[in-house]
Amino acid sequence: MKNIVVVGSQWGDEGKGKIVDWLSEQADVVIRFQGGHNAGHTLVIDGVTYKLRLLPSGIVRKNKISIIGNGVVVDPWALLEEIDEIKSKGIEVSTDNFIISESANLILPFHREMDEIREDTAGKGKIGTTRRGIGPSYEDKVGRRSIRVMDLRSEKNLNQRLELVLLHHNAIRKGLGKKVFEKDQLKKDLLKIAPKILKYSQPVWLKIDQFKKEKKKILFEGAQGVLLDVDHGTYPFVTSSNTVASNAATGTGCGPNSINYVLGITKAYTTRVGEGPFPTELEDHIGKLLGTRGKEFGTVTSRKRRCGWFDGVLVRQTIKISGIDGIALTKLDVLDELDTIKMCIQYELDGKKINYLPAAVEDQLKIKPIYQNFPGWKTSTKGIKDVKELPKNAKNYIYALEDFIGSKISSISTSPEREDTILIENPFEI
């Protein structure tokens, strides 16, 4: 038995969908442990494209159990819409292959509105959220006033919980000059969909314990990236959950000894969506070239991603913070046309050289990257499946990257297609 956690080692959008799909084919159980429906995974299977937001990647494969853990915040209407969407493509979603934690917290309409209100009024201080209500939902969870899946079982209990959460939100809405949110219609809407959600509801921690006893292979699927972690990322320009691998245990209800291997998905350059520090960002023709060749637009939001050189300092840091055992290097082929390729190996802050990303955002915005230059290979790597067939300069870049970040490379992706992967080490077979 081998249980694997997959996390993004940068700011998300590293190409986790392709890698997770390949691993989910080998796994018995696939579990989402944090985030919401802002995290998009694109899968292409037998020519059919699936764009998943809440559903774990295992849902598109037969004989797999897919689980939404307690650490995920769930928009129930978005979930049901996604289930209908994927069913229309011939995918089965039933109580036999899909489970939602009874402890998962719900995203409600007033969360989405609060997200929009804050972003619209923040001006230069905006975070760049996806405006889906994820942050406000996590706030209510920590504030102990959230509505959870289990609360949908009882109208009396739901009524009490809604009164509590709306007491908080309506006070804020009044202060902002916004219309108060009415409870009765929301309760009616929730009770209407409650049976459709509750039929999938189970105590996930208990199911995981069962699966471990049955020696099933479990894949814990992270969303976004370590640099968006609410504790360890570029705060406050982060998401509202912990994206590090250790949260796989907390966000599903199993001990850290359930995790046997952490795989960090790592792009051969760097991208970021939304606001916040980005030391190696390129706003020149090379940045545009990376964005065009890499098709750097969000799966869920279609937002354009900011592009820059590979930041080895950051990835080395996230490897240590998240306990990453190996990395899957993606989008190597995007670099094929470049004459020179750069990798950040140090920062300069106020005239001093440092080897880590400082915690203060004002320092993060001031640091200047120090690069090591590598000659480009100026030939296509697309579709290569054997590391020996890579151009010499490509191998030099890869080995230097591996050596600098201090983690072995388990695979190299040479196109968006799943089969175009150089497999060096299979985490499930170690």
Short mmCIF file of C-alpha atoms in Angstrom, two decimals:
data_model
loop_
_atom_site.label_atom_id
_atom_site.label_comp_id
_atom_site.label_asym_id
_atom_site.label_seq_id
_atom_site.Cartn_x
_atom_site.Cartn_y
_atom_site.Cartn_z
CA MET A 1 0.00 0.00 0.00
CA LYS A 2 1.22 3.50 -0.87
CA ASN A 3 -0.72 6.69 -0.19
CA ILE A 4 0.38 9.78 -2.11
CA VAL A 5 -0.28 13.51 -1.67
CA VAL A 6 -0.08 15.72 -4.76
CA VAL A 7 0.51 19.44 -4.23
CA GLY A 8 1.55 22.35 -6.42
CA SER A 9 5.01 23.63 -5.50
CA GLN A 10 4.47 27.14 -6.88
CA TRP A 11 1.39 29.43 -7.08
CA GLY A 12 -0.87 26.79 -8.61
CA ASP A 13 -1.57 26.08 -12.29
CA GLU A 14 1.46 23.78 -12.46
CA GLY A 15 -0.34 21.14 -14.53
CA LYS A 16 -1.60 19.00 -11.66
CA GLY A 17 -4.58 17.72 -13.66
CA LYS A 18 -2.51 15.64 -16.06
CA ILE A 19 -0.33 14.14 -13.32
CA VAL A 20 -3.23 13.50 -10.95
CA ASP A 21 -5.15 11.78 -13.74
CA TRP A 22 -2.21 9.47 -14.42
CA LEU A 23 -1.88 8.66 -10.71
CA SER A 24 -5.64 8.28 -10.21
CA GLU A 25 -5.65 5.48 -12.77
CA GLN A 26 -3.41 3.54 -10.38
CA ALA A 27 -5.17 4.62 -7.16
CA ASP A 28 -8.28 3.07 -5.61
CA VAL A 29 -9.44 6.24 -3.84
CA VAL A 30 -8.96 9.91 -4.80
CA ILE A 31 -9.63 12.59 -2.16
CA ARG A 32 -9.80 16.40 -2.35
CA PHE A 33 -8.65 17.86 0.97
CA GLN A 34 -8.84 21.70 0.66
CA GLY A 35 -9.99 24.59 -1.48
CA GLY A 36 -13.25 25.06 -3.31
CA HIS A 37 -14.54 25.36 -6.85
CA ASN A 38 -11.91 27.95 -7.74
CA ALA A 39 -9.37 25.22 -8.48
CA GLY A 40 -9.63 23.86 -11.99
CA HIS A 41 -8.16 20.60 -13.26
CA THR A 42 -8.33 19.92 -16.98
CA LEU A 43 -8.26 16.26 -18.03
CA VAL A 44 -8.23 14.93 -21.58
CA ILE A 45 -9.19 11.25 -21.82
CA ASP A 46 -9.82 9.46 -25.11
CA GLY A 47 -10.22 12.83 -26.80
CA VAL A 48 -12.84 14.08 -24.31
CA THR A 49 -11.98 17.15 -22.22
CA TYR A 50 -13.19 17.33 -18.63
CA LYS A 51 -12.85 20.56 -16.65
CA LEU A 52 -13.27 19.68 -12.99
CA ARG A 53 -13.67 22.24 -10.23
CA LEU A 54 -14.90 20.43 -7.11
CA LEU A 55 -15.03 16.79 -8.13
CA PRO A 56 -11.82 14.82 -7.57
CA SER A 57 -9.99 13.75 -10.72
CA GLY A 58 -10.73 10.08 -10.05
CA ILE A 59 -14.38 10.62 -10.87
CA VAL A 60 -13.73 10.24 -14.60
CA ARG A 61 -12.26 6.76 -14.13
CA LYS A 62 -14.24 3.56 -13.58
CA ASN A 63 -14.00 1.61 -10.33
CA LYS A 64 -12.52 4.53 -8.37
CA ILE A 65 -13.96 6.10 -5.23
CA SER A 66 -13.87 9.90 -5.22
CA ILE A 67 -14.18 11.87 -2.00
CA ILE A 68 -14.60 15.52 -1.03
CA GLY A 69 -12.99 15.86 2.39
CA ASN A 70 -13.94 18.02 5.37
CA GLY A 71 -11.23 20.55 4.47
CA VAL A 72 -13.02 21.54 1.24
CA VAL A 73 -15.65 24.29 1.14
CA VAL A 74 -18.55 23.26 -1.07
CA ASP A 75 -20.93 25.40 -3.08
CA PRO A 76 -23.81 22.88 -3.22
CA TRP A 77 -25.37 24.36 -6.36
CA ALA A 78 -22.02 24.45 -8.16
CA LEU A 79 -21.40 20.84 -7.13
CA LEU A 80 -24.75 19.61 -8.44
CA GLU A 81 -24.20 21.53 -11.67
CA GLU A 82 -20.79 19.92 -12.09
CA ILE A 83 -22.24 16.46 -11.42
CA ASP A 84 -24.91 17.03 -14.08
CA GLU A 85 -22.28 18.34 -16.49
CA ILE A 86 -20.02 15.33 -16.12
CA LYS A 87 -22.93 12.89 -16.26
CA SER A 88 -23.86 14.40 -19.63
CA LYS A 89 -20.45 13.21 -20.86
CA GLY A 90 -21.20 9.64 -19.88
CA ILE A 91 -19.50 9.62 -16.46
CA GLU A 92 -21.23 7.83 -13.61
CA VAL A 93 -21.61 9.69 -10.32
CA SER A 94 -23.40 7.67 -7.66
CA THR A 95 -23.26 6.80 -3.97
CA ASP A 96 -21.05 3.85 -4.98
CA ASN A 97 -18.22 6.02 -6.28
CA PHE A 98 -18.69 9.47 -4.72
CA ILE A 99 -18.65 10.63 -1.08
CA ILE A 100 -18.88 14.08 0.55
CA SER A 101 -17.71 14.57 4.10
CA GLU A 102 -20.61 15.34 6.41
CA SER A 103 -18.30 17.90 8.03
CA ALA A 104 -17.58 19.88 4.86
CA ASN A 105 -18.56 23.55 5.09
CA LEU A 106 -20.93 25.13 2.58
CA ILE A 107 -20.45 28.20 0.41
CA LEU A 108 -23.72 30.14 0.33
CA PRO A 109 -24.89 33.05 -1.85
CA PHE A 110 -24.00 35.71 0.72
CA HIS A 111 -20.42 34.39 0.74
CA ARG A 112 -20.12 35.01 -2.98
CA GLU A 113 -21.60 38.49 -2.62
CA MET A 114 -19.22 39.34 0.24
CA ASP A 115 -16.28 38.19 -1.86
CA GLU A 116 -17.35 40.52 -4.68
CA ILE A 117 -18.05 43.46 -2.36
CA ARG A 118 -14.60 43.23 -0.79
CA GLU A 119 -12.74 42.92 -4.07
CA ASP A 120 -14.67 45.80 -5.63
CA THR A 121 -14.00 48.14 -2.70
CA ALA A 122 -10.39 47.12 -1.97
CA GLY A 123 -8.79 49.17 -4.75
CA LYS A 124 -5.04 48.59 -4.80
CA GLY A 125 -5.39 46.28 -1.80
CA LYS A 126 -7.42 43.67 -3.64
CA ILE A 127 -6.23 40.09 -3.34
CA GLY A 128 -7.35 38.90 -6.76
CA THR A 129 -9.77 36.23 -5.56
CA THR A 130 -11.96 34.24 -7.93
CA ARG A 131 -15.04 35.84 -6.32
CA ARG A 132 -16.63 32.47 -5.58
CA GLY A 133 -17.15 33.00 -1.86
CA ILE A 134 -14.38 30.67 -0.74
CA GLY A 135 -12.59 33.08 1.61
CA PRO A 136 -15.74 34.25 3.42
CA SER A 137 -16.85 30.63 3.81
CA TYR A 138 -13.56 29.68 5.46
CA GLU A 139 -13.92 32.72 7.73
CA ASP A 140 -17.28 31.46 8.92
CA LYS A 141 -15.79 28.03 9.49
CA VAL A 142 -13.09 29.45 11.76
CA GLY A 143 -15.69 31.74 13.38
CA ARG A 144 -17.78 28.62 14.24
CA ARG A 145 -20.89 29.94 12.57
CA SER A 146 -20.69 28.01 9.29
CA ILE A 147 -23.33 25.77 7.75
CA ARG A 148 -22.01 22.25 7.20
CA VAL A 149 -23.33 19.41 5.08
CA MET A 150 -24.72 17.66 8.16
CA ASP A 151 -26.81 20.75 9.01
CA LEU A 152 -29.00 20.07 5.99
CA ARG A 153 -30.54 17.04 7.73
CA SER A 154 -32.74 19.04 10.09
CA GLU A 155 -34.89 22.06 9.19
CA LYS A 156 -34.89 23.18 12.83
CA ASN A 157 -31.12 23.00 13.09
CA LEU A 158 -30.63 24.64 9.69
CA ASN A 159 -32.91 27.50 10.74
CA GLN A 160 -30.85 28.10 13.90
CA ARG A 161 -27.54 27.94 12.04
CA LEU A 162 -28.75 30.37 9.37
CA GLU A 163 -29.91 32.84 12.02
CA LEU A 164 -26.45 32.76 13.61
CA VAL A 165 -24.47 33.22 10.40
CA LEU A 166 -26.79 35.91 9.02
CA LEU A 167 -26.61 37.86 12.27
CA HIS A 168 -22.92 38.28 11.51
CA HIS A 169 -23.18 38.89 7.76
CA ASN A 170 -26.13 41.24 7.87
CA ALA A 171 -24.40 43.46 10.43
CA ILE A 172 -21.50 43.83 7.99
CA ARG A 173 -23.83 44.34 5.03
CA LYS A 174 -25.68 47.12 6.85
CA GLY A 175 -22.40 48.80 7.67
CA LEU A 176 -21.45 48.70 3.99
CA GLY A 177 -24.85 50.07 2.95
CA LYS A 178 -25.90 46.80 1.35
CA LYS A 179 -29.30 45.12 1.50
CA VAL A 180 -29.64 42.55 4.31
CA PHE A 181 -29.88 38.91 3.30
CA GLU A 182 -33.23 37.18 3.90
CA LYS A 183 -33.11 33.84 5.67
CA ASP A 184 -36.40 32.18 4.65
CA GLN A 185 -35.81 31.94 0.90
CA LEU A 186 -32.27 30.66 1.42
CA LYS A 187 -33.52 28.02 3.85
CA LYS A 188 -36.16 26.97 1.35
CA ASP A 189 -33.56 26.73 -1.43
CA LEU A 190 -31.22 24.67 0.74
CA LEU A 191 -33.93 22.26 1.87
CA LYS A 192 -34.87 21.73 -1.76
CA ILE A 193 -31.40 20.48 -2.71
CA ALA A 194 -30.61 18.86 0.65
CA PRO A 195 -31.60 15.30 -0.37
CA LYS A 196 -29.39 15.51 -3.49
CA ILE A 197 -26.38 16.45 -1.35
CA LEU A 198 -27.06 14.31 1.72
CA LYS A 199 -27.27 11.07 -0.25
CA TYR A 200 -23.51 11.33 -0.82
CA SER A 201 -22.73 12.35 2.77
CA GLN A 202 -20.67 10.08 5.04
CA PRO A 203 -18.09 10.33 7.86
CA VAL A 204 -15.03 10.41 5.63
CA TRP A 205 -12.53 9.75 8.43
CA LEU A 206 -14.26 6.42 9.06
CA LYS A 207 -14.20 5.51 5.38
CA ILE A 208 -10.48 6.29 5.13
CA ASP A 209 -9.81 4.05 8.13
CA GLN A 210 -11.72 1.29 6.34
CA PHE A 211 -9.79 1.83 3.11
CA LYS A 212 -6.47 1.68 4.95
CA LYS A 213 -7.43 -1.65 6.51
CA GLU A 214 -8.37 -2.90 3.05
CA LYS A 215 -4.90 -1.84 1.78
CA LYS A 216 -6.38 0.48 -0.85
CA LYS A 217 -4.12 3.00 -2.59
CA ILE A 218 -5.22 6.53 -1.68
CA LEU A 219 -4.39 9.65 -3.68
CA PHE A 220 -4.81 12.95 -1.82
CA GLU A 221 -5.41 15.68 -4.39
CA GLY A 222 -4.38 19.22 -3.50
CA ALA A 223 -5.60 22.38 -5.18
CA GLN A 224 -3.67 25.59 -5.96
CA GLY A 225 -0.03 25.70 -4.75
CA VAL A 226 2.10 25.90 -1.62
CA LEU A 227 2.89 29.57 -2.24
CA LEU A 228 -0.82 30.30 -1.81
CA ASP A 229 -0.95 28.61 1.60
CA VAL A 230 -2.59 30.89 4.17
CA ASP A 231 0.33 30.35 6.60
CA HIS A 232 3.30 29.74 4.34
CA GLY A 233 2.45 31.64 1.15
CA THR A 234 2.85 35.26 0.03
CA TYR A 235 0.39 36.52 2.67
CA PRO A 236 -2.00 38.32 2.34
CA PHE A 237 -2.04 37.45 -1.37
CA VAL A 238 -2.94 33.83 -0.65
CA THR A 239 -5.92 31.52 -0.60
CA SER A 240 -7.92 30.92 2.59
CA SER A 241 -6.81 27.35 3.31
CA ASN A 242 -3.64 25.40 3.96
CA THR A 243 -2.35 24.03 0.66
CA VAL A 244 0.68 22.22 2.11
CA ALA A 245 0.81 18.43 2.04
CA SER A 246 0.33 18.03 5.79
CA ASN A 247 -3.19 19.43 5.43
CA ALA A 248 -4.11 16.25 3.55
CA ALA A 249 -4.35 14.60 6.97
CA THR A 250 -6.33 17.42 8.62
CA GLY A 251 -8.59 17.99 5.61
CA THR A 252 -9.72 14.37 5.41
CA GLY A 253 -9.52 13.01 8.93
CA CYS A 254 -6.52 10.69 8.94
CA GLY A 255 -3.19 10.82 10.70
CA PRO A 256 0.00 12.09 9.05
CA ASN A 257 1.29 8.50 9.15
CA SER A 258 -1.25 7.79 6.39
CA ILE A 259 0.95 9.75 3.96
CA ASN A 260 3.79 7.78 2.36
CA TYR A 261 4.96 10.09 -0.44
CA VAL A 262 4.53 13.76 -1.36
CA LEU A 263 4.71 14.69 -5.03
CA GLY A 264 5.19 18.35 -5.90
CA ILE A 265 4.00 19.40 -9.34
CA THR A 266 6.48 21.98 -10.64
CA LYS A 267 6.36 24.04 -13.82
CA ALA A 268 9.65 24.50 -15.72
CA TYR A 269 9.03 28.25 -15.44
CA THR A 270 6.80 30.22 -13.06
CA THR A 271 3.28 31.62 -13.33
CA ARG A 272 0.90 33.42 -11.03
CA VAL A 273 -2.76 34.45 -11.27
CA GLY A 274 -4.07 37.51 -9.48
CA GLU A 275 -2.28 40.06 -7.35
CA GLY A 276 0.80 39.74 -5.16
CA PRO A 277 4.60 39.48 -5.23
CA PHE A 278 6.27 37.68 -8.14
CA PRO A 279 10.08 38.16 -8.05
CA THR A 280 10.86 36.60 -11.46
CA GLU A 281 7.91 38.04 -13.39
CA LEU A 282 8.63 38.97 -17.01
CA GLU A 283 6.62 41.77 -18.56
CA ASP A 284 8.55 41.70 -21.83
CA HIS A 285 8.27 39.67 -25.04
CA ILE A 286 9.62 36.54 -23.31
CA GLY A 287 6.86 36.70 -20.70
CA LYS A 288 4.32 37.00 -23.49
CA LEU A 289 5.92 34.11 -25.37
CA LEU A 290 5.71 31.86 -22.30
CA GLY A 291 2.05 32.81 -21.83
CA THR A 292 1.22 32.12 -25.47
CA ARG A 293 3.14 28.85 -25.83
CA GLY A 294 2.02 27.63 -22.41
CA LYS A 295 -1.62 28.65 -22.99
CA GLU A 296 -1.55 30.35 -19.61
CA PHE A 297 -5.20 31.02 -18.92
CA GLY A 298 -7.16 29.77 -15.91
CA THR A 299 -9.28 26.63 -16.31
CA VAL A 300 -12.12 28.00 -14.18
CA THR A 301 -11.80 31.78 -14.59
CA SER A 302 -10.02 32.13 -17.97
CA ARG A 303 -7.88 34.80 -16.29
CA LYS A 304 -4.51 35.46 -17.92
CA ARG A 305 -1.58 34.20 -15.88
CA ARG A 306 1.51 36.28 -15.19
CA CYS A 307 4.68 34.51 -16.41
CA GLY A 308 8.32 34.53 -15.37
CA TRP A 309 11.53 32.53 -15.07
CA PHE A 310 11.80 29.47 -12.85
CA ASP A 311 12.33 30.57 -9.24
CA GLY A 312 14.55 27.93 -7.67
CA VAL A 313 14.67 29.75 -4.34
CA LEU A 314 10.90 29.58 -3.97
CA VAL A 315 10.58 25.94 -5.05
CA ARG A 316 13.41 24.90 -2.75
CA GLN A 317 11.53 26.63 0.07
CA THR A 318 8.17 24.98 -0.70
CA ILE A 319 9.85 21.56 -0.92
CA LYS A 320 11.09 21.98 2.65
CA ILE A 321 7.81 23.40 3.97
CA SER A 322 5.61 20.76 2.36
CA GLY A 323 7.91 17.76 2.81
CA ILE A 324 8.04 17.05 -0.92
CA ASP A 325 9.77 13.77 -1.79
CA GLY A 326 9.90 14.22 -5.56
CA ILE A 327 8.73 16.61 -8.24
CA ALA A 328 6.91 16.18 -11.52
CA LEU A 329 8.39 18.78 -13.87
CA THR A 330 5.80 20.07 -16.33
CA LYS A 331 5.72 22.18 -19.50
CA LEU A 332 9.37 21.71 -20.43
CA ASP A 333 8.42 22.01 -24.11
CA VAL A 334 7.24 25.62 -23.57
CA LEU A 335 10.91 26.64 -23.27
CA ASP A 336 11.93 25.04 -26.59
CA GLU A 337 12.27 28.27 -28.62
CA LEU A 338 14.30 30.34 -26.17
CA ASP A 339 17.93 31.30 -26.79
CA THR A 340 18.69 31.68 -23.10
CA ILE A 341 16.87 30.27 -20.09
CA LYS A 342 17.25 31.73 -16.63
CA MET A 343 16.78 30.27 -13.14
CA CYS A 344 16.61 32.38 -9.99
CA ILE A 345 19.19 31.11 -7.49
CA GLN A 346 19.26 33.99 -4.98
CA TYR A 347 17.61 37.29 -4.07
CA GLU A 348 18.93 40.73 -3.32
CA LEU A 349 17.13 42.73 -0.62
CA ASP A 350 18.32 46.20 0.33
CA GLY A 351 21.77 45.45 -1.05
CA LYS A 352 22.13 42.12 0.77
CA LYS A 353 21.92 38.64 -0.77
CA ILE A 354 19.42 36.22 0.79
CA ASN A 355 18.54 32.59 0.06
CA TYR A 356 14.85 32.51 1.00
CA LEU A 357 11.62 34.41 0.48
CA PRO A 358 11.14 36.79 3.43
CA ALA A 359 7.78 36.67 5.21
CA ALA A 360 6.95 40.40 5.03
CA VAL A 361 5.07 41.37 1.88
CA GLU A 362 6.90 44.69 1.63
CA ASP A 363 10.18 42.77 1.44
CA GLN A 364 8.72 40.28 -1.05
CA LEU A 365 7.80 43.18 -3.33
CA LYS A 366 11.29 44.71 -3.09
CA ILE A 367 13.51 41.69 -3.65
CA LYS A 368 15.39 41.39 -6.91
CA PRO A 369 16.17 37.99 -8.44
CA ILE A 370 19.72 36.87 -9.12
CA TYR A 371 19.86 34.51 -12.10
CA GLN A 372 21.96 31.69 -13.43
CA ASN A 373 21.84 31.56 -17.24
CA PHE A 374 21.54 28.42 -19.32
CA PRO A 375 21.81 28.13 -23.12
CA GLY A 376 18.54 27.12 -24.74
CA TRP A 377 18.20 23.94 -26.78
CA LYS A 378 16.35 25.54 -29.72
CA THR A 379 14.70 22.29 -30.78
CA SER A 380 11.40 20.59 -30.02
CA THR A 381 11.08 18.37 -26.96
CA LYS A 382 7.36 17.86 -27.52
CA GLY A 383 6.32 14.25 -27.14
CA ILE A 384 9.71 12.92 -25.97
CA LYS A 385 9.21 9.97 -23.60
CA ASP A 386 12.81 9.03 -22.78
CA VAL A 387 15.19 11.32 -20.90
CA LYS A 388 18.06 10.10 -23.08
CA GLU A 389 16.38 11.62 -26.14
CA LEU A 390 16.26 15.13 -24.67
CA PRO A 391 18.64 17.72 -26.13
CA LYS A 392 21.88 18.10 -24.17
CA ASN A 393 21.09 21.65 -23.07
CA ALA A 394 17.64 20.59 -21.87
CA LYS A 395 19.21 17.86 -19.74
CA ASN A 396 21.74 20.32 -18.36
CA TYR A 397 18.94 22.68 -17.31
CA ILE A 398 16.93 19.85 -15.73
CA TYR A 399 19.88 18.43 -13.78
CA ALA A 400 20.90 21.90 -12.55
CA LEU A 401 17.32 22.57 -11.46
CA GLU A 402 17.13 19.24 -9.66
CA ASP A 403 20.42 19.82 -7.90
CA PHE A 404 19.52 23.35 -6.80
CA ILE A 405 16.07 22.63 -5.35
CA GLY A 406 17.32 19.52 -3.54
CA SER A 407 14.62 17.12 -4.69
CA LYS A 408 14.68 14.39 -7.30
CA ILE A 409 12.61 14.68 -10.45
CA SER A 410 10.16 11.80 -10.77
CA SER A 411 8.76 12.71 -14.19
CA ILE A 412 9.07 15.29 -16.97
CA SER A 413 6.08 16.44 -19.01
CA THR A 414 6.76 17.31 -22.65
CA SER A 415 3.23 18.24 -23.79
CA PRO A 416 -0.29 18.54 -22.36
CA GLU A 417 -1.04 14.98 -23.53
CA ARG A 418 -0.86 12.43 -20.75
CA GLU A 419 1.25 9.95 -22.72
CA ASP A 420 3.91 12.60 -23.43
CA THR A 421 5.66 12.06 -20.12
CA ILE A 422 9.16 10.91 -19.27
CA LEU A 423 8.67 8.63 -16.27
CA ILE A 424 11.70 8.37 -14.03
CA GLU A 425 10.05 7.16 -10.83
CA ASN A 426 6.48 6.01 -10.14
CA PRO A 427 5.51 7.11 -6.59
CA PHE A 428 3.09 4.20 -6.28
CA GLU A 429 5.85 1.67 -6.98
CA ILE A 430 8.63 2.91 -4.72
#
